[in-house]
Amino acid sequence: MTQLKILVLHGPNLNLLGTREPETYGSQTLADINAELVNLGESLGATLSTYQSNHEGELVDRLHLAGADALDGIIINPAAYTHTSVALRDALLAINLPFIEVHLSNVHQRESFRHQSFLSDIANGIVAGFGNTSYTLALRGLVTQLQNK
Ligand code: DQA
């Protein structure tokens, strides 16, 4: 079986994981999360690239690159842009790659503005509320979907 190529994209403020509201987002750093995902990817037959930005346009640009490189799929925690960004939605529609929306926290237990997502209805799957395990569940789910295609 050929190696799958997956991009893991992290939105604004996720570079602060580890110190940012640890009661909500846990104590693992983004580097910890990425390292765990890369290792898990290796064991599942997937090569991962990871990218974080605090800037909406940079996330859009990285999605365009993923489309041009014909990656197999995307795991994205859009962070606050989940609730605001038509630009990320349009970029994901434009590149037309399968993606999983991830949140560390259970956004539906939180403020009402976090209940709205511009991405959920076009995502292949959504994982929220499991802390850093949300990402590993998303990776396992995406790889399974891609292998069953
Ligand atoms: C988040 C939830 C968002 O509402 C918030 O803006 C984030 C992180 C999460 O992973 O739980 O920055 O996406």
Short mmCIF file of C-alpha atoms and ligand atoms in Angstrom, two decimals:
data_model
loop_
_atom_site.label_atom_id
_atom_site.label_comp_id
_atom_site.label_asym_id
_atom_site.label_seq_id
_atom_site.Cartn_x
_atom_site.Cartn_y
_atom_site.Cartn_z
CA MET A 1 0.00 0.00 0.00
CA THR A 2 1.36 3.45 -0.83
CA GLN A 3 2.21 5.83 1.99
CA LEU A 4 -0.57 8.36 2.68
CA LYS A 5 0.35 12.04 2.86
CA ILE A 6 -1.53 14.05 5.49
CA LEU A 7 -1.27 17.68 6.56
CA VAL A 8 -2.01 18.66 10.17
CA LEU A 9 -2.98 22.32 10.39
CA HIS A 10 -3.26 24.28 13.64
CA GLY A 11 -4.87 27.71 13.92
CA PRO A 12 -4.31 30.75 16.11
CA ASN A 13 -3.06 30.58 19.69
CA LEU A 14 -2.37 26.85 19.50
CA ASN A 15 1.36 27.67 19.56
CA LEU A 16 0.71 28.53 23.23
CA LEU A 17 -0.54 25.07 24.17
CA GLY A 18 1.03 23.89 27.41
CA THR A 19 0.65 27.27 29.09
CA ARG A 20 -2.62 28.50 27.50
CA GLU A 21 -5.63 27.81 29.77
CA PRO A 22 -4.35 24.32 30.69
CA GLU A 23 -7.63 23.52 32.48
CA THR A 24 -9.33 23.75 29.07
CA TYR A 25 -6.61 22.70 26.65
CA GLY A 26 -4.35 20.40 28.69
CA SER A 27 -0.66 20.58 29.52
CA GLN A 28 0.81 19.12 26.33
CA THR A 29 2.65 21.52 24.06
CA LEU A 30 2.01 21.73 20.32
CA ALA A 31 5.41 20.11 19.78
CA ASP A 32 4.32 17.18 21.99
CA ILE A 33 1.09 16.79 20.01
CA ASN A 34 2.85 16.97 16.65
CA ALA A 35 5.49 14.43 17.72
CA GLU A 36 2.82 11.99 18.91
CA LEU A 37 0.94 12.40 15.61
CA VAL A 38 4.04 11.91 13.46
CA ASN A 39 4.86 8.68 15.36
CA LEU A 40 1.32 7.40 15.12
CA GLY A 41 1.25 8.31 11.42
CA GLU A 42 4.40 6.23 10.83
CA SER A 43 2.80 3.21 12.46
CA LEU A 44 -0.37 3.69 10.36
CA GLY A 45 1.45 4.16 7.03
CA ALA A 46 1.04 7.93 6.77
CA THR A 47 3.63 10.68 6.35
CA LEU A 48 2.57 13.81 8.20
CA SER A 49 3.51 17.42 7.76
CA THR A 50 2.47 19.91 10.44
CA TYR A 51 1.91 23.65 10.29
CA GLN A 52 0.65 26.29 12.73
CA SER A 53 -0.17 29.93 12.07
CA ASN A 54 -1.86 32.76 13.90
CA HIS A 55 -2.79 34.33 10.55
CA GLU A 56 -5.85 33.39 8.54
CA GLY A 57 -4.27 34.12 5.14
CA GLU A 58 -1.25 31.95 5.93
CA LEU A 59 -3.56 29.04 6.77
CA VAL A 60 -5.38 29.62 3.47
CA ASP A 61 -2.04 29.66 1.61
CA ARG A 62 -0.97 26.38 3.28
CA LEU A 63 -4.27 24.77 2.22
CA HIS A 64 -3.66 25.87 -1.38
CA LEU A 65 -0.23 24.20 -1.26
CA ALA A 66 -1.83 21.01 0.08
CA GLY A 67 -4.22 21.08 -2.88
CA ALA A 68 -1.41 21.68 -5.38
CA ASP A 69 0.68 18.86 -3.84
CA ALA A 70 -2.32 16.50 -4.07
CA LEU A 71 -2.08 15.39 -0.45
CA ASP A 72 -4.45 12.64 0.66
CA GLY A 73 -6.14 14.46 3.51
CA ILE A 74 -6.05 17.10 6.22
CA ILE A 75 -6.53 17.28 9.95
CA ILE A 76 -7.36 20.82 11.01
CA ASN A 77 -7.90 22.50 14.32
CA PRO A 78 -8.96 25.91 13.03
CA ALA A 79 -9.14 27.23 16.64
CA ALA A 80 -11.01 30.57 16.78
CA TYR A 81 -11.27 30.68 12.97
CA THR A 82 -13.69 27.74 13.24
CA HIS A 83 -16.33 30.22 14.32
CA THR A 84 -15.52 33.08 11.95
CA SER A 85 -13.75 32.05 8.79
CA VAL A 86 -15.55 31.88 5.47
CA ALA A 87 -12.05 32.09 3.92
CA LEU A 88 -10.95 28.75 5.44
CA ARG A 89 -14.25 27.15 4.40
CA ASP A 90 -13.82 28.38 0.84
CA ALA A 91 -10.18 27.20 0.73
CA LEU A 92 -11.20 23.72 1.90
CA LEU A 93 -13.98 23.62 -0.69
CA ALA A 94 -11.56 24.79 -3.38
CA ILE A 95 -8.91 22.12 -2.74
CA ASN A 96 -11.57 19.42 -2.27
CA LEU A 97 -9.50 17.14 0.00
CA PRO A 98 -11.02 15.06 2.79
CA PHE A 99 -10.54 16.70 6.17
CA ILE A 100 -11.31 16.13 9.82
CA GLU A 101 -12.14 19.07 12.11
CA VAL A 102 -10.53 18.74 15.53
CA HIS A 103 -11.00 20.52 18.84
CA LEU A 104 -9.25 19.80 22.11
CA SER A 105 -12.21 21.06 24.11
CA ASN A 106 -15.88 20.16 23.76
CA VAL A 107 -16.91 23.38 22.05
CA HIS A 108 -20.61 22.55 22.58
CA GLN A 109 -20.15 22.71 26.34
CA ARG A 110 -18.74 26.23 26.08
CA GLU A 111 -19.90 29.73 25.10
CA SER A 112 -22.65 29.78 22.47
CA PHE A 113 -20.42 31.52 19.89
CA ARG A 114 -18.29 28.35 19.88
CA HIS A 115 -21.27 26.20 18.86
CA GLN A 116 -21.14 27.60 15.31
CA SER A 117 -18.59 26.16 12.88
CA PHE A 118 -18.04 27.25 9.30
CA LEU A 119 -16.41 23.89 8.58
CA SER A 120 -18.40 21.10 10.26
CA ASP A 121 -20.94 20.55 7.48
CA ILE A 122 -18.22 20.06 4.86
CA ALA A 123 -15.88 17.96 7.08
CA ASN A 124 -15.51 14.19 6.70
CA GLY A 125 -15.57 13.95 10.48
CA ILE A 126 -15.39 16.01 13.67
CA VAL A 127 -13.62 15.12 16.92
CA ALA A 128 -13.95 17.38 19.97
CA GLY A 129 -13.56 17.16 23.71
CA PHE A 130 -10.81 14.56 24.16
CA GLY A 131 -7.88 16.92 24.71
CA ASN A 132 -4.80 15.89 22.73
CA THR A 133 -6.45 12.51 22.10
CA SER A 134 -8.87 14.35 19.76
CA TYR A 135 -5.98 14.61 17.30
CA THR A 136 -4.97 10.93 17.48
CA LEU A 137 -8.60 9.83 17.12
CA ALA A 138 -8.90 12.11 14.08
CA LEU A 139 -5.75 10.66 12.53
CA ARG A 140 -6.92 7.09 13.04
CA GLY A 141 -10.34 7.96 11.60
CA LEU A 142 -8.93 9.78 8.57
CA VAL A 143 -6.45 6.99 7.76
CA THR A 144 -9.23 4.40 8.03
CA GLN A 145 -11.44 6.45 5.69
CA LEU A 146 -8.64 6.93 3.18
CA GLN A 147 -7.68 3.24 3.23
CA ASN A 148 -11.30 2.20 2.65
CA LYS A 149 -11.76 4.55 -0.30
C1 DQA B 1 -10.41 25.09 20.02
C2 DQA B 1 -11.79 25.65 20.41
C3 DQA B 1 -11.98 27.05 19.85
O1 DQA B 1 -13.26 27.56 20.23
C4 DQA B 1 -10.92 27.98 20.41
O2 DQA B 1 -11.04 29.26 19.83
C5 DQA B 1 -9.53 27.45 20.25
C6 DQA B 1 -9.30 26.02 20.42
C7 DQA B 1 -10.15 23.72 20.68
O3 DQA B 1 -9.22 23.04 20.22
O4 DQA B 1 -10.82 23.33 21.64
O5 DQA B 1 -8.59 28.20 20.08
O6 DQA B 1 -10.40 24.89 18.61
#
